[in-house]
Amino acid sequence: METVETLIAKLIDEVDYPHATELFKKLSGGKRLRARLILTIAPEAPSAPLLGAIVELIHAASLLHDDVIDEAQLRRGVPSVNATQGSKTAIMLGDILYSKAFSELTAFDPKISRAVAESVTRLSVGEMMDVSMAESFNTDRELYLKMLYLKTATLIEACAYGAAVLAGKDAQAHAIYGKNLGLAFQIVDDILDITADEATLGKPSLNDFSEGKVTLPYIDLYERLGRDEKERLVQSHAQVLEDEEKGWIRSRMDQFHVIEHSYAHARALCDEAVAAIGDDLALRAIIETVIQRSH
Ligand code: FPP
Ligand code: MG
């Protein structure tokens, strides 16, 4: 992973704009799940660290833009770039990161560059769907899962596929693993938005619902509530919630075990992922940390 970090710093330096370098250095790198996945699948491939660095730049760009779109004040517990520098700077920094990443991607096998590039188109479609779905209370589970696939899983799927191509492994099987890992990751993320405390999250709890995002636990809850309580839940959608309302939502979620149901869904996706890659212990370990993480 050190090589990936060094490469990321080198690519940013090559942009040759100190202001961008300075802003980039202030970003928290996060878990680097995508780069770790690539190195785990293709540990011996000489260009795996570069592919990891490229994908992390794309991911960082997507988060910069996402925070503008979501008007998020915090990212990984620190003020977002849009909060401190304004939206224009956040958008342009994102543009620099992803265009630099794409320049580097051109040196890769077209199977890899195409897979990554197409995943970024899907990621952008997923983000648009997310925004439009947040305008009303979505109760369509399949539509929600499709959006999750596009917004989060597709880039992870492309990472696993690309790394398998680099390593001469079964690319289709690894793509299935990546897709399921990505979906499980996002479902766990949605759960943590409800169950983790604000200090751990680095943002207010039940933030997704306040932002209008009706995630899996809320869709499940809606299906189980009676008519009047359905109405109450819909009224709370996309609002800044009082503690009393948060308490009511949590108590109903407890009553109907919706968090357990969402975990079971994530677990089933993990099982499917593991079935695709067989006895690769390192990949099993990655998916286990994703499902058991607390932040
Ligand atoms: C986070 O979602 C957002 C994403 C994973 C994808 C965002 C994609 C774009 C903005 C498309 C543009 C892409 C590029 C490369 C510029 P979230 O808001 O549910 O998660 P959060 O809680 O981490 O903000
Ligand atoms: Mg967001």
CSV table of C-alpha atoms and ligand atoms in Angstrom, one decimal:
chain,number,residue,atom,x,y,z
A,1,MET,CA,0.0,0.0,0.0
A,2,GLU,CA,3.0,2.3,0.5
A,3,THR,CA,3.7,2.1,-3.2
A,4,VAL,CA,0.1,3.1,-3.9
A,5,GLU,CA,0.4,6.2,-1.6
A,6,THR,CA,3.7,7.2,-3.2
A,7,LEU,CA,2.2,6.8,-6.7
A,8,ILE,CA,-0.9,8.9,-5.7
A,9,ALA,CA,1.4,11.7,-4.4
A,10,LYS,CA,3.5,11.5,-7.6
A,11,LEU,CA,0.5,11.7,-9.9
A,12,ILE,CA,-0.8,14.8,-8.0
A,13,ASP,CA,2.7,16.4,-8.2
A,14,GLU,CA,2.7,15.8,-12.0
A,15,VAL,CA,-0.4,17.9,-12.3
A,16,ASP,CA,2.1,20.7,-11.4
A,17,TYR,CA,-0.3,23.0,-9.6
A,18,PRO,CA,0.7,23.6,-5.9
A,19,HIS,CA,-2.7,24.8,-4.9
A,20,ALA,CA,-4.2,21.4,-6.0
A,21,THR,CA,-1.5,19.5,-4.3
A,22,GLU,CA,-2.0,21.4,-1.1
A,23,LEU,CA,-5.8,20.8,-1.1
A,24,PHE,CA,-5.4,17.1,-2.0
A,25,LYS,CA,-3.0,16.6,0.9
A,26,LYS,CA,-5.7,17.8,3.3
A,27,LEU,CA,-8.1,15.1,2.2
A,28,SER,CA,-8.4,12.0,4.3
A,29,GLY,CA,-7.4,9.0,2.2
A,30,GLY,CA,-10.0,6.7,3.8
A,31,LYS,CA,-9.8,2.9,3.8
A,32,ARG,CA,-8.4,2.6,0.3
A,33,LEU,CA,-10.6,-0.5,-0.1
A,34,ARG,CA,-10.4,-0.3,-3.9
A,35,ALA,CA,-6.6,-0.2,-4.1
A,36,ARG,CA,-6.3,-2.9,-1.4
A,37,LEU,CA,-8.6,-5.1,-3.5
A,38,ILE,CA,-6.5,-4.7,-6.6
A,39,LEU,CA,-3.2,-5.5,-4.7
A,40,THR,CA,-4.8,-8.5,-3.1
A,41,ILE,CA,-6.0,-10.0,-6.5
A,42,ALA,CA,-2.8,-9.1,-8.4
A,43,PRO,CA,0.0,-8.9,-5.8
A,44,GLU,CA,2.7,-9.8,-8.3
A,45,ALA,CA,1.6,-7.6,-11.2
A,46,PRO,CA,4.0,-4.7,-11.7
A,47,SER,CA,1.2,-2.2,-12.7
A,48,ALA,CA,-1.2,-3.2,-9.9
A,49,PRO,CA,-0.1,-0.3,-7.6
A,50,LEU,CA,-0.6,2.2,-10.5
A,51,LEU,CA,-4.1,0.8,-11.2
A,52,GLY,CA,-4.8,1.1,-7.5
A,53,ALA,CA,-3.6,4.7,-7.4
A,54,ILE,CA,-5.7,5.6,-10.5
A,55,VAL,CA,-8.9,4.1,-9.0
A,56,GLU,CA,-8.4,5.9,-5.7
A,57,LEU,CA,-8.1,9.2,-7.5
A,58,ILE,CA,-11.3,8.5,-9.4
A,59,HIS,CA,-13.0,7.5,-6.1
A,60,ALA,CA,-11.7,10.7,-4.4
A,61,ALA,CA,-13.0,12.8,-7.3
A,62,SER,CA,-16.4,11.2,-7.1
A,63,LEU,CA,-16.6,12.0,-3.4
A,64,LEU,CA,-15.6,15.6,-3.9
A,65,HIS,CA,-18.4,16.0,-6.4
A,66,ASP,CA,-20.8,14.0,-4.3
A,67,ASP,CA,-20.2,16.3,-1.3
A,68,VAL,CA,-21.1,19.3,-3.5
A,69,ILE,CA,-24.2,17.5,-4.8
A,70,ASP,CA,-25.2,16.4,-1.2
A,71,GLU,CA,-24.2,19.8,0.2
A,72,ALA,CA,-22.3,17.7,2.8
A,73,GLN,CA,-20.3,19.7,5.4
A,74,LEU,CA,-18.2,16.8,6.6
A,75,ARG,CA,-16.3,14.0,4.9
A,76,ARG,CA,-14.7,11.3,7.0
A,77,GLY,CA,-15.0,13.5,10.1
A,78,VAL,CA,-13.3,16.6,8.7
A,79,PRO,CA,-14.9,19.6,6.9
A,80,SER,CA,-15.5,18.9,3.2
A,81,VAL,CA,-13.6,20.8,0.5
A,82,ASN,CA,-16.9,22.4,-0.5
A,83,ALA,CA,-17.5,23.6,3.1
A,84,THR,CA,-14.0,25.1,3.5
A,85,GLN,CA,-13.1,26.2,-0.1
A,86,GLY,CA,-16.5,26.4,-1.8
A,87,SER,CA,-18.2,24.2,-4.4
A,88,LYS,CA,-16.3,25.6,-7.4
A,89,THR,CA,-13.0,24.6,-6.0
A,90,ALA,CA,-14.3,21.1,-4.9
A,91,ILE,CA,-15.7,20.5,-8.4
A,92,MET,CA,-12.5,21.6,-10.2
A,93,LEU,CA,-10.2,19.6,-7.8
A,94,GLY,CA,-12.4,16.6,-8.6
A,95,ASP,CA,-12.0,17.3,-12.4
A,96,ILE,CA,-8.2,17.4,-12.0
A,97,LEU,CA,-8.1,14.1,-10.1
A,98,TYR,CA,-10.3,12.2,-12.4
A,99,SER,CA,-8.9,13.5,-15.7
A,100,LYS,CA,-5.3,12.8,-14.4
A,101,ALA,CA,-6.5,9.3,-13.5
A,102,PHE,CA,-7.9,8.8,-17.0
A,103,SER,CA,-4.6,10.0,-18.6
A,104,GLU,CA,-2.8,7.3,-16.7
A,105,LEU,CA,-5.4,4.7,-17.5
A,106,THR,CA,-4.7,5.0,-21.3
A,107,ALA,CA,-1.4,3.0,-20.7
A,108,PHE,CA,-3.4,-0.1,-19.6
A,109,ASP,CA,-4.8,-3.1,-21.6
A,110,PRO,CA,-8.0,-1.7,-23.3
A,111,LYS,CA,-10.0,-4.4,-21.5
A,112,ILE,CA,-9.0,-2.8,-18.2
A,113,SER,CA,-9.3,0.9,-19.3
A,114,ARG,CA,-12.7,0.3,-20.9
A,115,ALA,CA,-14.0,-1.5,-17.8
A,116,VAL,CA,-12.9,1.3,-15.5
A,117,ALA,CA,-14.1,4.0,-17.8
A,118,GLU,CA,-17.5,2.4,-18.3
A,119,SER,CA,-17.8,1.9,-14.5
A,120,VAL,CA,-17.4,5.7,-14.1
A,121,THR,CA,-20.2,6.3,-16.5
A,122,ARG,CA,-22.4,4.0,-14.5
A,123,LEU,CA,-21.3,5.6,-11.3
A,124,SER,CA,-22.4,8.9,-12.6
A,125,VAL,CA,-25.8,7.5,-13.7
A,126,GLY,CA,-26.1,5.9,-10.3
A,127,GLU,CA,-25.5,9.3,-8.6
A,128,MET,CA,-28.1,11.0,-10.8
A,129,MET,CA,-30.6,8.2,-9.9
A,130,ASP,CA,-29.7,8.7,-6.2
A,131,VAL,CA,-30.5,12.4,-6.4
A,132,SER,CA,-33.7,12.0,-8.3
A,133,MET,CA,-34.9,9.1,-6.0
A,134,ALA,CA,-34.3,11.3,-3.0
A,135,GLU,CA,-36.9,13.8,-4.2
A,136,SER,CA,-39.7,11.5,-3.0
A,137,PHE,CA,-40.1,8.5,-0.7
A,138,ASN,CA,-39.0,5.6,-2.8
A,139,THR,CA,-40.5,2.2,-1.8
A,140,ASP,CA,-39.1,0.3,-4.8
A,141,ARG,CA,-36.5,-2.1,-3.4
A,142,GLU,CA,-35.3,-3.3,-6.8
A,143,LEU,CA,-34.8,0.2,-8.0
A,144,TYR,CA,-32.9,1.0,-4.9
A,145,LEU,CA,-30.6,-1.9,-5.3
A,146,LYS,CA,-30.0,-1.1,-9.0
A,147,MET,CA,-29.0,2.5,-8.0
A,148,LEU,CA,-26.6,1.0,-5.3
A,149,TYR,CA,-25.0,-1.2,-7.9
A,150,LEU,CA,-24.4,1.7,-10.2
A,151,LYS,CA,-23.4,4.2,-7.6
A,152,THR,CA,-21.0,2.1,-5.6
A,153,ALA,CA,-20.6,-1.5,-6.7
A,154,THR,CA,-19.7,-0.9,-10.4
A,155,LEU,CA,-16.3,0.8,-9.6
A,156,ILE,CA,-15.4,-2.0,-7.2
A,157,GLU,CA,-16.5,-4.6,-9.8
A,158,ALA,CA,-14.2,-2.9,-12.4
A,159,CYS,CA,-11.3,-3.0,-9.9
A,160,ALA,CA,-11.7,-6.7,-9.3
A,161,TYR,CA,-12.1,-7.4,-13.0
A,162,GLY,CA,-9.1,-5.2,-13.9
A,163,ALA,CA,-6.9,-6.7,-11.3
A,164,ALA,CA,-7.8,-10.3,-12.4
A,165,VAL,CA,-6.9,-9.4,-16.0
A,166,LEU,CA,-3.5,-8.1,-14.8
A,167,ALA,CA,-2.9,-11.3,-12.8
A,168,GLY,CA,-4.2,-13.6,-15.5
A,169,LYS,CA,-7.0,-14.9,-13.2
A,170,ASP,CA,-10.7,-15.6,-14.0
A,171,ALA,CA,-11.9,-12.0,-14.6
A,172,GLN,CA,-15.6,-12.8,-14.7
A,173,ALA,CA,-15.5,-14.6,-11.4
A,174,HIS,CA,-13.6,-11.8,-9.8
A,175,ALA,CA,-16.1,-9.3,-11.3
A,176,ILE,CA,-18.9,-11.1,-9.5
A,177,TYR,CA,-16.9,-11.0,-6.3
A,178,GLY,CA,-16.3,-7.2,-6.7
A,179,LYS,CA,-20.0,-6.5,-7.5
A,180,ASN,CA,-21.2,-8.3,-4.5
A,181,LEU,CA,-18.5,-6.9,-2.3
A,182,GLY,CA,-19.5,-3.4,-3.4
A,183,LEU,CA,-23.2,-4.0,-2.8
A,184,ALA,CA,-22.6,-5.5,0.6
A,185,PHE,CA,-20.3,-2.5,1.5
A,186,GLN,CA,-23.0,0.0,0.6
A,187,ILE,CA,-25.7,-1.9,2.5
A,188,VAL,CA,-23.5,-2.0,5.6
A,189,ASP,CA,-22.8,1.8,5.1
A,190,ASP,CA,-26.5,2.4,5.0
A,191,ILE,CA,-27.0,0.4,8.2
A,192,LEU,CA,-24.1,2.2,10.0
A,193,ASP,CA,-25.8,5.5,9.2
A,194,ILE,CA,-28.6,4.3,11.5
A,195,THR,CA,-26.7,2.3,14.1
A,196,ALA,CA,-23.3,4.1,14.6
A,197,ASP,CA,-22.9,7.1,16.8
A,198,GLU,CA,-22.2,10.5,15.4
A,199,ALA,CA,-18.6,10.6,16.6
A,200,THR,CA,-17.9,7.4,14.7
A,201,LEU,CA,-19.7,8.5,11.6
A,202,GLY,CA,-18.3,11.9,11.4
A,203,LYS,CA,-21.7,13.1,10.4
A,204,PRO,CA,-25.2,13.4,12.1
A,205,SER,CA,-26.9,10.0,12.6
A,206,LEU,CA,-29.9,9.1,10.3
A,207,ASN,CA,-28.3,11.6,7.9
A,208,ASP,CA,-29.3,9.5,4.8
A,209,PHE,CA,-33.0,9.8,5.6
A,210,SER,CA,-32.6,13.5,6.3
A,211,GLU,CA,-30.9,13.9,2.9
A,212,GLY,CA,-33.9,12.1,1.4
A,213,LYS,CA,-32.2,8.8,0.9
A,214,VAL,CA,-34.6,5.9,1.6
A,215,THR,CA,-32.1,3.1,2.2
A,216,LEU,CA,-32.9,-0.6,2.6
A,217,PRO,CA,-33.8,-0.5,6.3
A,218,TYR,CA,-36.3,2.3,5.7
A,219,ILE,CA,-37.9,0.4,2.7
A,220,ASP,CA,-38.2,-2.6,4.9
A,221,LEU,CA,-39.7,-0.6,7.8
A,222,TYR,CA,-42.2,1.1,5.5
A,223,GLU,CA,-43.4,-2.3,4.3
A,224,ARG,CA,-44.1,-3.4,7.9
A,225,LEU,CA,-45.8,-0.4,9.3
A,226,GLY,CA,-49.5,0.1,9.5
A,227,ARG,CA,-51.2,2.9,7.4
A,228,ASP,CA,-50.9,5.7,9.9
A,229,GLU,CA,-47.3,5.0,10.8
A,230,LYS,CA,-46.5,4.7,7.1
A,231,GLU,CA,-47.8,8.2,6.8
A,232,ARG,CA,-45.7,9.4,9.8
A,233,LEU,CA,-42.5,7.9,8.2
A,234,VAL,CA,-43.2,9.5,4.9
A,235,GLN,CA,-43.8,12.9,6.7
A,236,SER,CA,-40.3,12.6,8.3
A,237,HIS,CA,-38.6,11.9,5.0
A,238,ALA,CA,-36.0,14.5,3.9
A,239,GLN,CA,-36.4,16.6,7.1
A,240,VAL,CA,-34.0,17.5,9.8
A,241,LEU,CA,-35.2,15.1,12.5
A,242,GLU,CA,-35.9,15.9,16.2
A,243,ASP,CA,-34.6,13.5,18.7
A,244,GLU,CA,-38.1,12.2,19.4
A,245,GLU,CA,-38.7,11.3,15.8
A,246,LYS,CA,-35.3,9.6,15.5
A,247,GLY,CA,-36.2,7.7,18.7
A,248,TRP,CA,-39.5,6.6,17.1
A,249,ILE,CA,-37.8,5.4,13.9
A,250,ARG,CA,-35.2,3.5,15.8
A,251,SER,CA,-37.8,1.9,18.1
A,252,ARG,CA,-39.9,0.7,15.1
A,253,MET,CA,-36.8,-0.6,13.4
A,254,ASP,CA,-35.9,-2.6,16.5
A,255,GLN,CA,-39.5,-3.9,16.7
A,256,PHE,CA,-39.4,-5.3,13.2
A,257,HIS,CA,-35.7,-6.3,13.2
A,258,VAL,CA,-35.1,-4.4,10.0
A,259,ILE,CA,-31.4,-3.9,10.7
A,260,GLU,CA,-31.0,-7.7,11.0
A,261,HIS,CA,-32.8,-8.2,7.7
A,262,SER,CA,-30.5,-5.7,6.0
A,263,TYR,CA,-27.5,-7.5,7.5
A,264,ALA,CA,-28.8,-10.8,6.2
A,265,HIS,CA,-29.1,-9.3,2.8
A,266,ALA,CA,-25.5,-8.1,2.9
A,267,ARG,CA,-24.4,-11.5,4.3
A,268,ALA,CA,-26.2,-13.3,1.4
A,269,LEU,CA,-24.3,-11.1,-1.1
A,270,CYS,CA,-21.0,-12.0,0.7
A,271,ASP,CA,-21.8,-15.7,0.4
A,272,GLU,CA,-22.4,-15.2,-3.3
A,273,ALA,CA,-19.1,-13.3,-3.6
A,274,VAL,CA,-17.2,-16.1,-1.8
A,275,ALA,CA,-18.8,-18.8,-3.9
A,276,ALA,CA,-17.5,-17.0,-7.0
A,277,ILE,CA,-13.8,-16.9,-5.9
A,278,GLY,CA,-13.6,-20.2,-4.1
A,279,ASP,CA,-10.9,-20.7,-1.5
A,280,ASP,CA,-9.0,-17.4,-1.9
A,281,LEU,CA,-8.5,-16.6,1.8
A,282,ALA,CA,-7.3,-13.1,1.3
A,283,LEU,CA,-10.5,-12.1,-0.6
A,284,ARG,CA,-12.6,-13.8,2.0
A,285,ALA,CA,-10.9,-11.8,4.7
A,286,ILE,CA,-11.6,-8.5,2.8
A,287,ILE,CA,-15.3,-9.2,2.6
A,288,GLU,CA,-15.4,-10.2,6.2
A,289,THR,CA,-13.9,-6.9,7.3
A,290,VAL,CA,-16.4,-5.1,5.2
A,291,ILE,CA,-19.4,-6.8,6.7
A,292,GLN,CA,-18.1,-6.6,10.3
A,293,ARG,CA,-16.8,-3.0,10.2
A,294,SER,CA,-18.2,-0.5,12.6
A,295,HIS,CA,-17.3,2.7,10.7
B,1,FPP,C1,-21.2,8.6,-2.3
B,1,FPP,O1,-22.6,8.3,-2.1
B,1,FPP,C2,-21.1,8.8,-3.8
B,1,FPP,C3,-20.5,7.9,-4.7
B,1,FPP,C4,-20.0,6.6,-4.2
B,1,FPP,C5,-20.4,8.1,-6.2
B,1,FPP,C6,-20.5,9.6,-6.6
B,1,FPP,C7,-20.4,9.7,-8.1
B,1,FPP,C8,-20.4,10.9,-8.7
B,1,FPP,C9,-20.5,12.2,-8.1
B,1,FPP,C10,-20.2,10.8,-10.2
B,1,FPP,C11,-19.0,11.6,-10.7
B,1,FPP,C12,-17.8,10.8,-10.8
B,1,FPP,C13,-16.5,11.3,-11.0
B,1,FPP,C14,-15.4,10.4,-11.1
B,1,FPP,C15,-16.2,12.8,-11.0
B,1,FPP,P1,-23.3,8.7,-0.7
B,1,FPP,O2,-23.7,10.2,-0.8
B,1,FPP,O3,-24.4,7.8,-0.5
B,1,FPP,O4,-22.2,8.4,0.4
B,1,FPP,P2,-21.5,9.3,1.5
B,1,FPP,O5,-22.4,9.2,2.7
B,1,FPP,O6,-20.1,8.8,1.6
B,1,FPP,O7,-21.6,10.7,1.0
B,2,MG,MG,-22.9,11.9,-0.1
